[in-house]
Short mmCIF file of C-alpha atoms in Angstrom, two decimals:
data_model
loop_
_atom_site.label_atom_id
_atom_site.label_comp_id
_atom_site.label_asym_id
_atom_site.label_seq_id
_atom_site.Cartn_x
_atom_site.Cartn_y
_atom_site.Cartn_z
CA UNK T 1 50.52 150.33 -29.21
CA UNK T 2 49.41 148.39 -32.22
CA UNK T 3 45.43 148.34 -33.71
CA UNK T 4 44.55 145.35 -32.06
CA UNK T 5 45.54 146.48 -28.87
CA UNK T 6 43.59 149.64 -29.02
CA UNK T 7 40.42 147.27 -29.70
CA UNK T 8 41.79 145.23 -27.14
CA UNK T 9 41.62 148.50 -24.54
CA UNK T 10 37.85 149.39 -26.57
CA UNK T 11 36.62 146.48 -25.29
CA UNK T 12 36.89 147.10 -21.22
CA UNK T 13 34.40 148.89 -19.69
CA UNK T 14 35.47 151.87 -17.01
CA UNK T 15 35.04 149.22 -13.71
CA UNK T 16 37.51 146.47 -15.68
CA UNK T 17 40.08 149.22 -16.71
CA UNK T 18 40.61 150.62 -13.30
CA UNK T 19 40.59 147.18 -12.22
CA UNK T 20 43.52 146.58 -14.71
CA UNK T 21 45.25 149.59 -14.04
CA UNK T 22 45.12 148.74 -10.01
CA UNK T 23 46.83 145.28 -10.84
CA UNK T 24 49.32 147.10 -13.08
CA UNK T 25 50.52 149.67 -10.47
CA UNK T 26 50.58 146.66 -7.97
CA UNK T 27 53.27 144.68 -10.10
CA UNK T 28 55.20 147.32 -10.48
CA UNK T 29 55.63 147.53 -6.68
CA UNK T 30 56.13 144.13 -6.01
CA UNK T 31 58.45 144.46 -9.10
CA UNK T 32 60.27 147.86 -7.53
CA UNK T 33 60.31 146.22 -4.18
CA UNK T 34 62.72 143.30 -5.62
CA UNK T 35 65.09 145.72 -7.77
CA UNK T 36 68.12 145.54 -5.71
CA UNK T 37 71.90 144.76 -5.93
CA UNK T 38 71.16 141.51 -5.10
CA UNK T 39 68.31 140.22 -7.28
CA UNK T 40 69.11 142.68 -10.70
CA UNK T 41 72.25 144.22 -9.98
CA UNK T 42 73.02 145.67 -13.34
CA UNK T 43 69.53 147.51 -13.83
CA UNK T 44 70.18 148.78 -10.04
CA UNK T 45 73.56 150.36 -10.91
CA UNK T 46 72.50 151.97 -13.99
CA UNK T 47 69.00 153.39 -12.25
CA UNK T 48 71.37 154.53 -9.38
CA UNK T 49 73.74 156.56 -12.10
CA UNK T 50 70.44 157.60 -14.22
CA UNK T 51 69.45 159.81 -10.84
CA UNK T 52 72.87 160.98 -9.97
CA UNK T 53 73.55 162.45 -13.35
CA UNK T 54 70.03 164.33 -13.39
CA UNK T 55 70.65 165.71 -10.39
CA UNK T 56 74.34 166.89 -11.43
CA UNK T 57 72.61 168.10 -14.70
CA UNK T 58 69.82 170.18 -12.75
CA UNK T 59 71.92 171.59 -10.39
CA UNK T 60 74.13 172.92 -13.10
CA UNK T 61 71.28 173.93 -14.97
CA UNK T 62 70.31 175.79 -11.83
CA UNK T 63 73.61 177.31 -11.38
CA UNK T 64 73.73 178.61 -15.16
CA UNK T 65 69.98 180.19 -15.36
CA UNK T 66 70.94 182.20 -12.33
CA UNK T 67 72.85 185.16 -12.80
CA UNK T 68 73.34 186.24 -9.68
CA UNK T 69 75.37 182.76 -8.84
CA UNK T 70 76.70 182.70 -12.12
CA UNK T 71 78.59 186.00 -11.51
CA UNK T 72 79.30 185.69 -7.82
CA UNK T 73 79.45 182.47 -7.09
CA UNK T 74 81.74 180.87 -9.98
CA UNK T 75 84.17 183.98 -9.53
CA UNK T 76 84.46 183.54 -5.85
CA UNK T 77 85.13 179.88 -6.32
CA UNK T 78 87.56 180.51 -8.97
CA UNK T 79 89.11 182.87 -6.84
CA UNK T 80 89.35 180.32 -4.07
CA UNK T 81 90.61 177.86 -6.07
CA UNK T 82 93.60 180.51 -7.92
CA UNK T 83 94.64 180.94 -4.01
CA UNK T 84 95.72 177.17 -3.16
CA UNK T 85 98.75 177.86 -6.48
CA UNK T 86 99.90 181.16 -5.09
CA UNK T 87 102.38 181.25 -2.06
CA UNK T 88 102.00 183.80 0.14
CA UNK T 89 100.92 184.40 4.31
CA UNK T 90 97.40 183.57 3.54
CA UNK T 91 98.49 179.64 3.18
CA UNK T 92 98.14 178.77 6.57
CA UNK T 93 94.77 180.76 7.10
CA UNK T 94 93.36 178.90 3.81
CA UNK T 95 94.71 175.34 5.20
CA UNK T 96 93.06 175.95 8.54
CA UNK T 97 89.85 177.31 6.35
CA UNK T 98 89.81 174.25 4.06
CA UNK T 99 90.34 172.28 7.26
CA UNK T 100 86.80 173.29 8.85
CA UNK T 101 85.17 173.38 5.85
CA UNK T 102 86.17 169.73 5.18
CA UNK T 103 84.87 168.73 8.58
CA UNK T 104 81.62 171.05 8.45
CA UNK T 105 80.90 169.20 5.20
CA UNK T 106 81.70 165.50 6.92
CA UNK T 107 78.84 166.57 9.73
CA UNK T 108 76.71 168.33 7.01
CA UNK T 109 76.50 164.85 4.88
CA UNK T 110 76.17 162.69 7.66
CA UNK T 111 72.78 164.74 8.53
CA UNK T 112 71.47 164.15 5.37
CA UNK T 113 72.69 160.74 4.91
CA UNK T 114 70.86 159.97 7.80
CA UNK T 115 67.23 161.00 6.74
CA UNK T 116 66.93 160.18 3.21
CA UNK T 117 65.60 156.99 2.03
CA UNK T 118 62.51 156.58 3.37
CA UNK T 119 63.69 155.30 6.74
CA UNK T 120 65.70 152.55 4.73
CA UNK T 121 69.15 154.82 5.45
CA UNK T 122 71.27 154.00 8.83
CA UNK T 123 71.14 156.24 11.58
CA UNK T 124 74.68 158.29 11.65
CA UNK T 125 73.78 159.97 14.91
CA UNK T 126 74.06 156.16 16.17
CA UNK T 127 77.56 155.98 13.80
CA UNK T 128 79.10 158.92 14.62
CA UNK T 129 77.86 161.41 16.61
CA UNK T 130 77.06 160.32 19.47
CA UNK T 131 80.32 158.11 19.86
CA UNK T 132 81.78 161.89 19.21
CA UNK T 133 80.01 163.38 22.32
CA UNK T 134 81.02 160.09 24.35
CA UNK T 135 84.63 160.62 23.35
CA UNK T 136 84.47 164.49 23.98
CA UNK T 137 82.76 163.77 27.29
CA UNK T 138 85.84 160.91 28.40
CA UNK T 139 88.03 163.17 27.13
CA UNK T 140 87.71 166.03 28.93
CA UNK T 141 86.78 164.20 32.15
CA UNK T 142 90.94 162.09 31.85
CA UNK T 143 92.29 165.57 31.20
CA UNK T 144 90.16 167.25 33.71
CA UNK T 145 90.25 170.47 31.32
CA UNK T 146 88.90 170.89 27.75
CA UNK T 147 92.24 172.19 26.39
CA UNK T 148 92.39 169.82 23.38
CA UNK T 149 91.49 169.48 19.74
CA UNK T 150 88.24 167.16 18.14
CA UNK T 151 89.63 167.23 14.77
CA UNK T 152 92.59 167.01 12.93
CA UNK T 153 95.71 164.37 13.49
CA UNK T 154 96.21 165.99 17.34
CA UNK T 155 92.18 165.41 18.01
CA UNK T 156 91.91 164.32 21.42
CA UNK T 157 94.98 164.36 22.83
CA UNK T 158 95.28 166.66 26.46
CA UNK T 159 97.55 169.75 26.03
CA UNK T 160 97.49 170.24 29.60
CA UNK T 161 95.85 169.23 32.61
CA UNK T 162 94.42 170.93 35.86
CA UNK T 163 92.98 167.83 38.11
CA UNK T 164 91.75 170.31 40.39
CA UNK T 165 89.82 172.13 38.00
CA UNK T 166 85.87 170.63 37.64
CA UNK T 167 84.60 170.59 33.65
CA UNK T 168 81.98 172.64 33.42
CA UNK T 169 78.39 170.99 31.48
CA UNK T 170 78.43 174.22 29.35
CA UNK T 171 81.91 174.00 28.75
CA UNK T 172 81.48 170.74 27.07
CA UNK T 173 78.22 171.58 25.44
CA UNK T 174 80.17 174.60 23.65
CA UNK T 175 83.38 172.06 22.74
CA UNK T 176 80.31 169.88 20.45
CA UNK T 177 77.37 172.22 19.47
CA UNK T 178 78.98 173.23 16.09
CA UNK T 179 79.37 169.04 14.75
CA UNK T 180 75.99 168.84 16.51
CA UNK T 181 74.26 171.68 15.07
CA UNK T 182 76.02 171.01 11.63
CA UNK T 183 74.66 167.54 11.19
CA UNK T 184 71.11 168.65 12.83
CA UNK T 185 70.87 170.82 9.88
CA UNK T 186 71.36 168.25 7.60
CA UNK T 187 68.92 166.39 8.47
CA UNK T 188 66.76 168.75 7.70
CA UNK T 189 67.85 169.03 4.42
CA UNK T 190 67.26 165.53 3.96
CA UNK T 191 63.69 166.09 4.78
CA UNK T 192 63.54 168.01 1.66
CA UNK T 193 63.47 165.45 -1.14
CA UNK T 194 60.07 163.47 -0.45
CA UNK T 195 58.17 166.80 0.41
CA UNK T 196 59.26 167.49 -3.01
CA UNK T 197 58.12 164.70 -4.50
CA UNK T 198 55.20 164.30 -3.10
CA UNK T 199 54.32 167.96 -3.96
CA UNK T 200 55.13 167.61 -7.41
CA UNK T 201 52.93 164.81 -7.43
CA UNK T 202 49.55 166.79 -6.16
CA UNK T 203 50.51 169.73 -8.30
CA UNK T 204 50.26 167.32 -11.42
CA UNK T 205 47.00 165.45 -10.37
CA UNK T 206 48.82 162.26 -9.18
CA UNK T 207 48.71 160.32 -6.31
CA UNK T 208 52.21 159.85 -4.37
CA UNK T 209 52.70 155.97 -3.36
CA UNK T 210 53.58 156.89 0.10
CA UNK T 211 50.95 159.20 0.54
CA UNK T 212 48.32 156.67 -0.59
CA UNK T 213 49.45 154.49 1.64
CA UNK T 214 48.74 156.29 4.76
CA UNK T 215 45.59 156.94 3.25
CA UNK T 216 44.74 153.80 2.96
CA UNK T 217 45.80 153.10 6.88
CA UNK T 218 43.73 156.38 8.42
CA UNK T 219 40.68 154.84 6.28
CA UNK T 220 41.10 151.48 7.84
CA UNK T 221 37.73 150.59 10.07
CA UNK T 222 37.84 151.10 13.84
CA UNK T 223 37.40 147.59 14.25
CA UNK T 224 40.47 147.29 12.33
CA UNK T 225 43.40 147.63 15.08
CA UNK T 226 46.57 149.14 14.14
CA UNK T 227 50.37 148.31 15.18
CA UNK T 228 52.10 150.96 16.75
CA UNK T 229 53.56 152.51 13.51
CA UNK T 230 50.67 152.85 11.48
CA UNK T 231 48.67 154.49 14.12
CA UNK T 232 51.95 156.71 14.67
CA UNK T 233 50.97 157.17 10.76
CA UNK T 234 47.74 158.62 11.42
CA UNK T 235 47.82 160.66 14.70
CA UNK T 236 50.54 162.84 12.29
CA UNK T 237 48.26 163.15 9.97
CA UNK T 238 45.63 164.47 11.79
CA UNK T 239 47.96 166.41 13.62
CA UNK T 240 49.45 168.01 10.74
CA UNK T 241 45.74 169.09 9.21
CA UNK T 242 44.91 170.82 12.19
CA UNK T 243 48.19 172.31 13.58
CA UNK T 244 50.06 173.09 10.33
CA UNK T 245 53.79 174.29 11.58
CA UNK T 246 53.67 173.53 14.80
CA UNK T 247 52.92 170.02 14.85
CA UNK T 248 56.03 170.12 11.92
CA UNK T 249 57.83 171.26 14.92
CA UNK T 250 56.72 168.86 17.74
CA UNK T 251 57.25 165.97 15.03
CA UNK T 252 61.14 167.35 14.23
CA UNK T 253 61.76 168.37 17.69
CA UNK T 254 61.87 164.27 19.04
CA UNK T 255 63.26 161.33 17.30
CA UNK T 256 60.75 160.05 15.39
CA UNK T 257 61.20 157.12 12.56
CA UNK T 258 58.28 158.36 10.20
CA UNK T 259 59.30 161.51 10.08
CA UNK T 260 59.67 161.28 6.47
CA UNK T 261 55.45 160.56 5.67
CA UNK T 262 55.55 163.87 7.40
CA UNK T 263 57.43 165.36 4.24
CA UNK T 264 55.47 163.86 2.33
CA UNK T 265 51.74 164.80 3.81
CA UNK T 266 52.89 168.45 3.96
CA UNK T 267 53.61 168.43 0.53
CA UNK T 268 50.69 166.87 -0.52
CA UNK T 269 48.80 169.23 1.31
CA UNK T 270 50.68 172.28 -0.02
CA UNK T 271 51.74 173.61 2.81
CA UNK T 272 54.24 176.24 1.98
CA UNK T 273 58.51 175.05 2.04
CA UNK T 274 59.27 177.19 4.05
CA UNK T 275 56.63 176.56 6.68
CA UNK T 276 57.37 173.08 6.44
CA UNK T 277 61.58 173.71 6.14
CA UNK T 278 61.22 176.35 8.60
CA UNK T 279 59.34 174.12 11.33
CA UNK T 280 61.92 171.00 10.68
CA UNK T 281 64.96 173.15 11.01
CA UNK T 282 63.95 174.61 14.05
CA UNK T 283 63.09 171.32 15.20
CA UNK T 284 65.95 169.08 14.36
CA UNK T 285 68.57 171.44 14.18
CA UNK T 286 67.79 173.81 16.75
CA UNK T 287 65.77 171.27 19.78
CA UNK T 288 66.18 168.17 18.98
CA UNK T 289 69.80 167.36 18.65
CA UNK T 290 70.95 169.77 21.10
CA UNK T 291 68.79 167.95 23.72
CA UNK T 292 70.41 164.61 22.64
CA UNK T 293 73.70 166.34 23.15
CA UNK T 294 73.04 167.17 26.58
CA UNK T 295 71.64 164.12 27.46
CA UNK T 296 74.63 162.21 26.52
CA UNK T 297 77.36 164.76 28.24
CA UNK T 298 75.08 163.60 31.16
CA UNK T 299 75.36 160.18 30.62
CA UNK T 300 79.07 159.67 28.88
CA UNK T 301 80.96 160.49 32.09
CA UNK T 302 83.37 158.27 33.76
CA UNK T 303 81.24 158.37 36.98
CA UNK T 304 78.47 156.56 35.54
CA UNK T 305 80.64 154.24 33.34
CA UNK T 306 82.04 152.71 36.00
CA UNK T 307 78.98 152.22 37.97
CA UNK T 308 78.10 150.24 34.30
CA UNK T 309 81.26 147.98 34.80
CA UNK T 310 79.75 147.39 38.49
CA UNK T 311 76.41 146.64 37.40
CA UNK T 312 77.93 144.26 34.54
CA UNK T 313 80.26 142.76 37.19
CA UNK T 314 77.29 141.67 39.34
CA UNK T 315 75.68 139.87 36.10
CA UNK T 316 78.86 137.62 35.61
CA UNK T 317 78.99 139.41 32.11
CA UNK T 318 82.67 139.61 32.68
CA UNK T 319 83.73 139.17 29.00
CA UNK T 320 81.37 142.89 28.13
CA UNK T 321 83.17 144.22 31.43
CA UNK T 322 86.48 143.32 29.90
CA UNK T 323 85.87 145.16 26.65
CA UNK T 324 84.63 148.41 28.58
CA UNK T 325 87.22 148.42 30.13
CA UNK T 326 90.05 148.49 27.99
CA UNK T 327 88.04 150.97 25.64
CA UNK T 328 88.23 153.11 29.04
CA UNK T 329 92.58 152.26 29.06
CA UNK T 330 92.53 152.75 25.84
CA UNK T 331 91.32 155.86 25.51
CA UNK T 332 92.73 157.57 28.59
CA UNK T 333 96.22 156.39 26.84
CA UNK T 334 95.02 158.33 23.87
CA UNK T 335 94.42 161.14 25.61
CA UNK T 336 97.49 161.11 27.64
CA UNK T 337 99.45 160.83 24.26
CA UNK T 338 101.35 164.27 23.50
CA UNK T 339 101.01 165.68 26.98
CA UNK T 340 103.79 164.98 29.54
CA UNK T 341 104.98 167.80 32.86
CA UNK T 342 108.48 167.24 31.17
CA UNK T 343 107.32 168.52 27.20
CA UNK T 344 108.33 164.63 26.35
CA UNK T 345 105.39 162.69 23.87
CA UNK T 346 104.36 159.16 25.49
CA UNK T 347 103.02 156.35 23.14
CA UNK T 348 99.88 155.18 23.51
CA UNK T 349 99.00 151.80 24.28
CA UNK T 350 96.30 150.40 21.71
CA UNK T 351 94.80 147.36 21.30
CA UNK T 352 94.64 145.52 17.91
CA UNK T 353 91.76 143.08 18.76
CA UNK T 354 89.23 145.48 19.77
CA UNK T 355 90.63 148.60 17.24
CA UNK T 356 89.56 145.42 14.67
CA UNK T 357 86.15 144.68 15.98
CA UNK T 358 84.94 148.09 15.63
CA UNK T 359 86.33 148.68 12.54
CA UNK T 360 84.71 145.73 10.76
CA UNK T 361 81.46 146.63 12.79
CA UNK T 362 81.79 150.00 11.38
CA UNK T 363 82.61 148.95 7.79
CA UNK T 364 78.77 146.72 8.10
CA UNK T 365 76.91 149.13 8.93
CA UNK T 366 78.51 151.61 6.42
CA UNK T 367 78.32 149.74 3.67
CA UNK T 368 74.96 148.25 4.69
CA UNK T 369 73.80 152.31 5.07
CA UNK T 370 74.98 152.77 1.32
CA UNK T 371 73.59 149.90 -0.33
CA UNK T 372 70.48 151.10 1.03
CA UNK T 373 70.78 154.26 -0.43
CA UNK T 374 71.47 152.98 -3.64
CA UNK T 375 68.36 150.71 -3.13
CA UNK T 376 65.90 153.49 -2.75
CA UNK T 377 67.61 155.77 -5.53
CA UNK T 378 67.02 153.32 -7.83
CA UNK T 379 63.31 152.72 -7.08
CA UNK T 380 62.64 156.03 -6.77
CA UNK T 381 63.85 156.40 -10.73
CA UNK T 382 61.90 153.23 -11.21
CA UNK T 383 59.04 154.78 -9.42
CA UNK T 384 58.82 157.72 -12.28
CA UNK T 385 59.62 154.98 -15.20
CA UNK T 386 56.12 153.26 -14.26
CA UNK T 387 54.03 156.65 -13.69
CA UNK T 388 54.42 157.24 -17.48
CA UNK T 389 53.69 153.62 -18.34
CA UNK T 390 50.75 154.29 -16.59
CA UNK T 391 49.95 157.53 -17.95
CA UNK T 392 50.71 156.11 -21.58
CA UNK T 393 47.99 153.32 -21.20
CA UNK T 394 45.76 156.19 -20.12
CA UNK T 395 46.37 158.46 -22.88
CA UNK T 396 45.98 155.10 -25.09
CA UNK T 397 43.15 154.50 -23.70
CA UNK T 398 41.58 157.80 -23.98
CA UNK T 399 43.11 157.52 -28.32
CA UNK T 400 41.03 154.49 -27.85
CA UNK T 401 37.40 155.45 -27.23
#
């Protein structure tokens, strides 16, 4: 900043400067709020690569300042890696291996995918796992036994069948925990990131956005009514001051949308990561998604499906009747597939039209679900670019006086 601009910055009093630093930090939201694919595509893209490459560079940093993972870790993955080039009897025990660890992963990313963002990210449970239970549930009720496979290019298809054997609730609570405790661990881990950030942000003296913002809503009047969400906003607040973990817990333990301000009071408040991790593993992956399971493998039977088709068939809603059912054919001729009395494989009937519907409905809300993530990368990396343009017009103004 030039000479005349330092007498420029002389000249405001204390009252005018935070005045002028207020309507600075307000442009830049309004300015953050617009940097998307759409409006500045190019500056979106290269924000988006600017956070993936720091996080690649401090995770390898990580990696190499820690000997103990530097001299277990890289050898045991080298090792791992030497064994896929050498033949041998351990092939089939290392394809089965890499197998499940592929499809741990798949439910491991999916949890996180599905709480970072700020809320902006889609909900995979919605994607995928709960259309998993359902197709668990329909499977084992067509093959009246859970002798089948969930992954893999035989998933879901009956290996035998006893139709006078009942399917036990446990049985098919044991056939999904491990997707559904998987991917209730990740979302855990995706709680991680904004209790970061907003810890880093009290250690250093600053004031996280989001934080400030609920602030600003708890301080609101009483004569000032709230919507639902804010005042969602402040009863977790209060409830996290005075309860510490266990609210962390109640707030994990149910599905709950502003989950993420939780993160980011708790680290504002320095309570302690693994208080905080502790109480929203327990809570996601250990209460909260298991209950989900078993309230779907209560609801995703073919019992209360049907009564569905009635209720739809006493609406006139025969064209949403239509659909159900077919999925219903459609799947029981899945599930049929590769199990006949006679050892002989029958083909399964499938239908085009509605195998295309879901598919683009699928590819929407994927690709909607990663835009968004790219979205709030982006800002976020904006987010730190206009801290230190603040912090340099305070230090100039400080040079100034």
């Amino acid at each position: 900043m030039n000479h005349s601009n330092h007498h420029k910055i002389s000249d405001y009093t204390d009252e005018q400067y935070d005045q002028l630093i207020t309507r600075k930090k307000n442009a830049q939201r309004v300015s953050r709020k617009k940097l998307t694919l759409f409006s500045s595509p190019i500056r979106t893209v290269w924000l988006f690569l600017c956070v993936c490459a720091s996080t690649l560079k401090s995770y390898i940093s990580y990696l190499m300042a820690n000997k103990f993972l530097r001299f277990s870790f890289i050898p045991i993955v080298l090792s791992y890696g030497f064994l896929h080039y050498v033949e041998g009897p351990h092939e089939e025990i290392l394809s089965t291996f890499d197998d499940f660890m592929v499809w741990t992963l798949w439910w491991l990313g999916l949890g996180v995918l599905s709480s970072v963002g700020l809320g902006t990210g889609m909900h995979s449970g919605l994607l995928f796992l709960f259309p998993f239970i359902a197709q668990v549930c329909l499977c084992a009720t067509e093959c009246q036994s859970l002798d089948f496979a969930t992954r893999g290019p035989n998933a879901f298809v009956c290996l035998s069948r006893d139709s006078d054997a009942g399917i036990p609730f446990l049985g098919i609570f044991k056939k999904v925990f491990w997707p559904c405790f998987i991917w209730g661990v990740g979302t855990a881990i995706g709680e991680i990131p904004p209790y970061w950030v907003s810890r880093a942000a009290a250690r250093a003296g600053e004031e996280d956005e989001e934080f400030e913002q609920i602030s600003q809503v708890s301080e609101r009047p009483w004569w000032d009514p709230l919507d639902i969400f804010n005042w969602m906003k402040v009863w977790m607040l209060n409830w996290l001051q005075r309860y510490g973990f266990w609210a962390i817990l109640l707030f994990g333990a149910w599905p709950n949308m502003a989950f993420d301000l939780c993160g980011i009071a708790c680290g504002h408040f320095g309570i302690s990561f693994w208080t905080f991790f502790g109480a929203t593993f327990t809570g996601k992956a250990l209460i909260k998604v298991n209950l989900q399971a078993m309230f779907f493998i209560l609801i995703f039977s073919e019992h209360l499906l049907m009564k569905v088709i009635d209720v739809l068939s006493s609406w006139r809603l025969t064209s949403l009747k239509d659909v159900i059912q077919e999925f219903l054919l459609t799947q029981k001729a899945k599930y049929h597939q590769g199990f006949n009395p006679d050892g002989a494989t029958s083909t399964a009937t499938q239908s085009p039209l509605l195998a295309r519907i879901w598919g683009g409905i699928m590819f929407l809300f994927i690709a909607g679900f990663a835009i968004s993530i790219v979205h709030s990368l982006a800002q976020s990396r904006q987010s730190s670019i206009d801290k230190a343009e603040i912090e340099n017009l305070e230090k100039n103004r400080q040079k100034s006086r």
